[in-house]
Amino acid sequence: MPEHNFVTITDVQAAQARLLGIAHRTPVLTSRIVDHRTHSQVFFKCENFQRTGSFKFRGAYNALAQLSPAQKQTGVIAYSSGNHAQAIALAGQLLNIPTTIVMPEDAPTVKQTATRSYGAEIILYDRQTTNREQLAQNLASDKNLTLIPPYDHPHVVAGQGTAALELIQEVGELDLVLVCCGGGGLLSGSAIATKALLPDCKVIGVEPTLGDDATRSFHSKTLQTVKNPNTIADGARTPSLGQITFPLVLHYVDDMVTVSEEAILRTMFFLWERLKIVVEPTGVLAAAALLEGIVTVPQTKIGVIISGGNVDLAQVGKLFSQS
């Protein structure tokens, strides 16, 4: 089986059936100001309105729902500083599966509290001295837990792809879909769904310039890494694309671009002010590429996936004072 066949449209459609009535069918918003500014017709798929505040719930639930009875009984473990943590914890609560989350001790208190509120056990670690993947793997072995990584898992990728599937089912033909990229789960899943339904539609992934590993990987066709990039888009601080997501991105995605920290802040401020929606820095990556003119495709229909809205409100004043 070719590497890019880890996940297919059939998997994404099966995930949609599993998520029916459980995940929110998130709204699609439009804006005349955005259309005028971009000379395009733009549709924002707002995953900031998803359960737990981000698209991550889709993949987490799809992965946990497919575990064997024995795996469900012993429980799962995941590592995440925020959105994947909350998604796994809620999916576990809904499916009655015990969850353990490995989180950095400096993760925002609001994210730790939210994760605990869904019934997860949290194990804190020091970012400077501990490799979270290794810690999680050791705990998984010791306690016989199933490890569910944040993006490099076929069931997670298939679940995330349902965001683009819903968007296309709702708005029909699109010429371009722009997708935020961290580890590539949302991007590869969305690209699989888009290319299956709309073969001529282009898919472009968007990263922060400070964490441009996927963009460099895409253009060089060799997996590149970045270590703890200092970007405000904390969901895109992933070290690299995964063994599953990298070949999928190479096969299904048409291009990758990056956006500056200033562009992220300006776009975040614009969406809060004009669309009246709470969006986190990582959530605006795809929108920033369009609104800042990095990607320009006038006279077309464009889908933009807004990936999440879990912003620490205590930090908002500080963020907006920089924009």
Short mmCIF file of C-alpha atoms in Angstrom, two decimals:
data_model
loop_
_atom_site.label_atom_id
_atom_site.label_comp_id
_atom_site.label_asym_id
_atom_site.label_seq_id
_atom_site.Cartn_x
_atom_site.Cartn_y
_atom_site.Cartn_z
CA MET A 1 0.00 0.00 0.00
CA PRO A 2 1.47 3.42 -0.93
CA GLU A 3 2.29 5.59 2.07
CA HIS A 4 -0.33 8.18 1.16
CA ASN A 5 -3.07 5.54 1.40
CA PHE A 6 -2.89 5.42 5.21
CA VAL A 7 -6.17 7.35 5.20
CA THR A 8 -8.78 7.58 2.42
CA ILE A 9 -12.04 9.42 1.81
CA THR A 10 -13.86 6.26 2.97
CA ASP A 11 -12.21 6.67 6.38
CA VAL A 12 -13.24 10.34 6.53
CA GLN A 13 -16.84 9.48 5.60
CA ALA A 14 -16.91 6.70 8.23
CA ALA A 15 -15.62 9.21 10.79
CA GLN A 16 -18.42 11.60 9.85
CA ALA A 17 -20.99 8.86 10.51
CA ARG A 18 -19.38 8.15 13.92
CA LEU A 19 -19.42 11.84 14.84
CA LEU A 20 -23.01 12.43 13.76
CA GLY A 21 -24.99 13.94 16.62
CA ILE A 22 -21.87 14.00 18.84
CA ALA A 23 -19.55 16.57 17.27
CA HIS A 24 -21.06 19.95 16.44
CA ARG A 25 -21.70 20.70 12.78
CA THR A 26 -19.90 24.02 13.08
CA PRO A 27 -21.18 27.18 11.37
CA VAL A 28 -19.85 28.62 8.12
CA LEU A 29 -19.57 32.41 8.27
CA THR A 30 -19.20 34.95 5.46
CA SER A 31 -18.26 38.63 5.49
CA ARG A 32 -18.87 41.28 2.84
CA ILE A 33 -15.81 43.18 4.07
CA VAL A 34 -13.61 40.08 3.59
CA ASP A 35 -15.11 39.41 0.15
CA HIS A 36 -14.47 43.02 -0.88
CA ARG A 37 -10.93 43.01 0.51
CA THR A 38 -9.95 39.74 -1.20
CA HIS A 39 -12.06 40.16 -4.38
CA SER A 40 -13.26 36.61 -3.67
CA GLN A 41 -16.19 34.80 -2.09
CA VAL A 42 -14.87 33.53 1.26
CA PHE A 43 -16.41 30.91 3.56
CA PHE A 44 -15.02 30.52 7.09
CA LYS A 45 -15.52 27.05 8.64
CA CYS A 46 -15.57 27.96 12.32
CA GLU A 47 -14.11 25.12 14.38
CA ASN A 48 -13.78 27.54 17.31
CA PHE A 49 -17.44 26.58 17.87
CA GLN A 50 -16.60 22.85 18.05
CA ARG A 51 -16.87 20.97 21.37
CA THR A 52 -13.82 21.77 23.55
CA GLY A 53 -13.25 24.83 21.32
CA SER A 54 -11.30 23.28 18.45
CA PHE A 55 -11.34 20.77 15.57
CA LYS A 56 -9.34 18.37 17.77
CA PHE A 57 -12.51 16.83 19.18
CA ARG A 58 -13.29 15.28 15.80
CA GLY A 59 -10.10 13.22 15.62
CA ALA A 60 -10.01 12.37 19.32
CA TYR A 61 -13.54 10.97 19.36
CA ASN A 62 -13.06 9.09 16.09
CA ALA A 63 -9.91 7.42 17.46
CA LEU A 64 -11.35 6.51 20.88
CA ALA A 65 -14.60 5.19 19.41
CA GLN A 66 -12.66 2.56 17.44
CA LEU A 67 -10.69 1.09 20.34
CA SER A 68 -11.29 -2.53 21.32
CA PRO A 69 -13.34 -3.27 24.47
CA ALA A 70 -10.11 -4.20 26.30
CA GLN A 71 -8.39 -0.96 25.27
CA LYS A 72 -11.41 1.07 26.34
CA GLN A 73 -11.39 -0.60 29.74
CA THR A 74 -7.70 0.02 30.49
CA GLY A 75 -7.77 3.55 29.12
CA VAL A 76 -5.78 5.91 26.93
CA ILE A 77 -2.92 8.36 27.35
CA ALA A 78 -2.12 11.47 25.30
CA TYR A 79 0.39 14.31 25.41
CA SER A 80 -0.76 17.86 24.75
CA SER A 81 -0.53 21.35 26.17
CA GLY A 82 -4.09 22.21 25.31
CA ASN A 83 -6.57 21.39 22.55
CA HIS A 84 -5.79 17.70 22.02
CA ALA A 85 -5.77 17.25 25.82
CA GLN A 86 -9.27 18.66 26.21
CA ALA A 87 -10.53 16.74 23.18
CA ILE A 88 -9.25 13.37 24.42
CA ALA A 89 -10.57 14.05 27.93
CA LEU A 90 -14.10 14.87 26.70
CA ALA A 91 -14.14 11.98 24.20
CA GLY A 92 -13.08 9.66 27.03
CA GLN A 93 -15.82 11.00 29.28
CA LEU A 94 -18.48 10.49 26.58
CA LEU A 95 -17.27 6.95 25.81
CA ASN A 96 -16.58 6.03 29.44
CA ILE A 97 -12.84 5.51 28.77
CA PRO A 98 -10.31 6.52 31.46
CA THR A 99 -7.93 9.22 30.18
CA THR A 100 -4.47 10.33 31.29
CA ILE A 101 -2.92 13.48 29.82
CA VAL A 102 0.76 14.42 29.93
CA MET A 103 0.89 18.25 30.06
CA PRO A 104 3.76 20.73 30.56
CA GLU A 105 3.67 22.27 34.04
CA ASP A 106 3.58 25.74 32.46
CA ALA A 107 0.46 24.96 30.39
CA PRO A 108 -2.17 27.67 30.96
CA THR A 109 -4.17 27.01 34.10
CA VAL A 110 -7.39 27.44 32.11
CA LYS A 111 -6.40 24.50 29.87
CA GLN A 112 -5.38 22.30 32.81
CA THR A 113 -8.66 23.11 34.58
CA ALA A 114 -10.75 22.38 31.47
CA THR A 115 -8.97 19.06 30.90
CA ARG A 116 -9.49 18.00 34.54
CA SER A 117 -13.15 19.03 34.35
CA TYR A 118 -13.69 16.31 31.73
CA GLY A 119 -12.38 13.72 34.17
CA ALA A 120 -8.82 13.28 32.93
CA GLU A 121 -5.86 12.53 35.18
CA ILE A 122 -3.10 15.04 34.42
CA ILE A 123 0.60 14.27 34.74
CA LEU A 124 2.74 17.42 34.63
CA TYR A 125 6.31 17.57 33.35
CA ASP A 126 9.11 20.11 32.90
CA ARG A 127 9.47 21.14 29.22
CA GLN A 128 13.19 21.86 29.67
CA THR A 129 14.18 18.47 31.06
CA THR A 130 11.59 15.97 29.82
CA ASN A 131 10.69 14.52 26.41
CA ARG A 132 6.89 14.33 26.54
CA GLU A 133 6.61 11.64 23.85
CA GLN A 134 9.04 9.39 25.74
CA LEU A 135 7.30 10.04 29.06
CA ALA A 136 3.91 9.17 27.54
CA GLN A 137 5.28 6.01 25.89
CA ASN A 138 6.85 4.88 29.18
CA LEU A 139 3.59 5.44 31.07
CA ALA A 140 1.63 3.67 28.32
CA SER A 141 3.89 0.62 28.67
CA ASP A 142 3.85 0.64 32.48
CA LYS A 143 0.07 1.01 32.79
CA ASN A 144 -1.00 -0.83 29.62
CA LEU A 145 -2.59 2.34 28.20
CA THR A 146 -3.23 3.07 24.51
CA LEU A 147 -1.31 6.11 23.30
CA ILE A 148 -3.33 8.50 21.09
CA PRO A 149 -0.94 11.05 19.55
CA PRO A 150 -2.21 14.53 18.64
CA TYR A 151 -1.94 14.19 14.85
CA ASP A 152 0.12 11.21 13.66
CA HIS A 153 -2.62 8.58 13.79
CA PRO A 154 -4.87 7.44 10.91
CA HIS A 155 -8.11 7.66 12.92
CA VAL A 156 -7.19 11.14 14.17
CA VAL A 157 -6.44 12.31 10.61
CA ALA A 158 -9.72 10.86 9.32
CA GLY A 159 -11.67 12.59 12.08
CA GLN A 160 -10.06 15.97 11.37
CA GLY A 161 -10.90 15.61 7.68
CA THR A 162 -14.61 15.79 8.51
CA ALA A 163 -14.23 19.58 8.99
CA ALA A 164 -13.48 20.09 5.28
CA LEU A 165 -16.03 17.43 4.30
CA GLU A 166 -18.78 19.37 6.11
CA LEU A 167 -17.65 22.67 4.60
CA ILE A 168 -17.87 21.32 1.03
CA GLN A 169 -21.19 19.57 1.73
CA GLU A 170 -22.58 22.92 2.90
CA VAL A 171 -21.19 25.41 0.34
CA GLY A 172 -20.56 23.20 -2.70
CA GLU A 173 -17.92 24.05 -5.29
CA LEU A 174 -14.74 25.74 -4.04
CA ASP A 175 -11.63 26.78 -5.95
CA LEU A 176 -9.30 26.87 -2.94
CA VAL A 177 -9.25 25.61 0.65
CA LEU A 178 -6.83 27.18 3.15
CA VAL A 179 -5.96 25.13 6.25
CA CYS A 180 -3.90 25.83 9.39
CA CYS A 181 -0.96 23.46 9.88
CA GLY A 182 0.84 22.28 13.02
CA GLY A 183 1.53 18.55 12.86
CA GLY A 184 -0.53 18.15 9.70
CA GLY A 185 -3.53 16.18 10.98
CA LEU A 186 -6.13 18.79 10.04
CA LEU A 187 -4.31 19.68 6.83
CA SER A 188 -3.88 16.13 5.53
CA GLY A 189 -7.40 15.07 6.54
CA SER A 190 -8.92 18.18 4.95
CA ALA A 191 -6.87 17.68 1.77
CA ILE A 192 -8.02 14.05 1.44
CA ALA A 193 -11.67 15.11 1.76
CA THR A 194 -11.29 18.10 -0.59
CA LYS A 195 -9.49 16.22 -3.37
CA ALA A 196 -12.04 13.38 -3.24
CA LEU A 197 -15.05 15.71 -3.56
CA LEU A 198 -13.47 18.52 -5.61
CA PRO A 199 -10.43 17.18 -7.54
CA ASP A 200 -9.68 20.59 -9.13
CA CYS A 201 -9.84 22.51 -5.85
CA LYS A 202 -6.43 23.63 -4.60
CA VAL A 203 -5.43 23.00 -0.96
CA ILE A 204 -2.85 25.24 0.72
CA GLY A 205 -1.48 24.71 4.21
CA VAL A 206 -0.44 27.69 6.37
CA GLU A 207 2.18 27.76 9.13
CA PRO A 208 3.78 30.46 11.28
CA THR A 209 7.07 31.68 9.75
CA LEU A 210 8.79 30.95 13.07
CA GLY A 211 7.63 27.30 12.91
CA ASP A 212 8.01 26.60 9.21
CA ASP A 213 9.08 22.95 9.36
CA ALA A 214 6.14 21.64 7.29
CA THR A 215 6.65 24.28 4.62
CA ARG A 216 10.35 23.42 4.34
CA SER A 217 9.46 19.70 4.34
CA PHE A 218 6.91 20.24 1.56
CA HIS A 219 9.25 22.16 -0.71
CA SER A 220 12.34 20.00 -0.07
CA LYS A 221 10.39 16.69 -0.05
CA THR A 222 12.50 15.77 3.01
CA LEU A 223 11.18 15.81 6.57
CA GLN A 224 12.44 18.96 8.34
CA THR A 225 12.16 19.76 12.04
CA VAL A 226 11.98 22.82 14.28
CA LYS A 227 12.67 22.88 18.02
CA ASN A 228 10.26 24.74 20.33
CA PRO A 229 9.59 27.66 17.94
CA ASN A 230 8.75 30.86 19.79
CA THR A 231 5.48 31.57 17.98
CA ILE A 232 2.26 32.84 19.54
CA ALA A 233 0.51 30.14 17.48
CA ASP A 234 1.07 27.56 20.23
CA GLY A 235 -0.87 24.85 18.38
CA ALA A 236 1.76 25.01 15.62
CA ARG A 237 4.80 24.53 17.86
CA THR A 238 5.02 20.92 16.72
CA PRO A 239 8.56 19.71 15.95
CA SER A 240 7.69 18.21 12.55
CA LEU A 241 5.05 16.56 10.40
CA GLY A 242 4.44 12.93 11.34
CA GLN A 243 5.27 9.63 9.63
CA ILE A 244 1.63 9.41 8.56
CA THR A 245 0.90 13.09 7.89
CA PHE A 246 4.07 13.92 5.92
CA PRO A 247 3.38 11.56 2.96
CA LEU A 248 -0.29 12.58 2.99
CA VAL A 249 0.64 16.29 2.82
CA LEU A 250 3.11 15.62 0.00
CA HIS A 251 0.50 13.69 -1.98
CA TYR A 252 -2.67 15.76 -1.47
CA VAL A 253 -1.60 19.35 -0.69
CA ASP A 254 -0.85 21.81 -3.51
CA ASP A 255 1.26 24.35 -1.65
CA MET A 256 2.45 25.54 1.76
CA VAL A 257 2.96 29.15 2.86
CA THR A 258 3.90 30.92 6.11
CA VAL A 259 2.64 33.99 7.95
CA SER A 260 4.48 36.32 10.33
CA GLU A 261 3.68 36.86 14.01
CA GLU A 262 2.46 40.38 13.13
CA ALA A 263 0.13 38.96 10.46
CA ILE A 264 -1.29 36.46 12.94
CA LEU A 265 -2.04 39.22 15.47
CA ARG A 266 -3.56 41.56 12.87
CA THR A 267 -5.81 38.78 11.56
CA MET A 268 -6.83 37.67 15.03
CA PHE A 269 -7.77 41.25 15.90
CA PHE A 270 -9.67 41.66 12.60
CA LEU A 271 -11.73 38.47 13.10
CA TRP A 272 -12.57 39.37 16.71
CA GLU A 273 -13.60 42.89 15.67
CA ARG A 274 -15.36 42.23 12.34
CA LEU A 275 -16.74 38.69 12.57
CA LYS A 276 -17.32 38.96 16.35
CA ILE A 277 -15.78 35.57 17.00
CA VAL A 278 -13.19 34.47 19.56
CA VAL A 279 -10.30 32.85 17.69
CA GLU A 280 -6.91 31.72 19.04
CA PRO A 281 -3.62 32.65 17.30
CA THR A 282 -3.20 29.20 15.72
CA GLY A 283 -6.81 29.31 14.58
CA VAL A 284 -6.23 32.31 12.30
CA LEU A 285 -3.22 30.98 10.35
CA ALA A 286 -5.24 30.09 7.23
CA ALA A 287 -7.22 33.35 7.37
CA ALA A 288 -3.99 35.35 7.75
CA ALA A 289 -2.58 33.98 4.49
CA LEU A 290 -5.64 35.29 2.67
CA LEU A 291 -6.26 38.56 4.50
CA GLU A 292 -2.59 39.56 4.38
CA GLY A 293 -2.40 38.93 0.63
CA ILE A 294 0.11 36.08 0.85
CA VAL A 295 -2.35 33.98 -1.12
CA THR A 296 -4.37 35.92 -3.71
CA VAL A 297 -6.90 34.22 -5.98
CA PRO A 298 -9.41 36.89 -7.03
CA GLN A 299 -12.82 36.03 -8.49
CA THR A 300 -12.89 32.59 -6.85
CA LYS A 301 -14.68 30.76 -4.05
CA ILE A 302 -12.39 30.13 -1.08
CA GLY A 303 -12.89 27.98 2.03
CA VAL A 304 -10.91 28.92 5.14
CA ILE A 305 -10.77 26.63 8.15
CA ILE A 306 -10.59 28.47 11.47
CA SER A 307 -9.16 25.75 13.68
CA GLY A 308 -9.95 26.84 17.23
CA GLY A 309 -10.85 29.48 19.78
CA ASN A 310 -9.13 28.42 23.00
CA VAL A 311 -7.38 31.65 23.81
CA ASP A 312 -6.31 32.47 27.37
CA LEU A 313 -8.45 35.57 28.00
CA ALA A 314 -5.98 36.78 30.63
CA GLN A 315 -3.43 37.12 27.81
CA VAL A 316 -5.68 38.86 25.28
CA GLY A 317 -4.88 42.42 26.33
CA LYS A 318 -1.17 41.68 26.06
CA LEU A 319 -1.61 40.09 22.62
CA PHE A 320 -3.73 42.89 21.19
CA SER A 321 -1.41 45.59 22.50
CA GLN A 322 1.21 44.11 20.14
CA SER A 323 -1.03 44.30 17.05
#
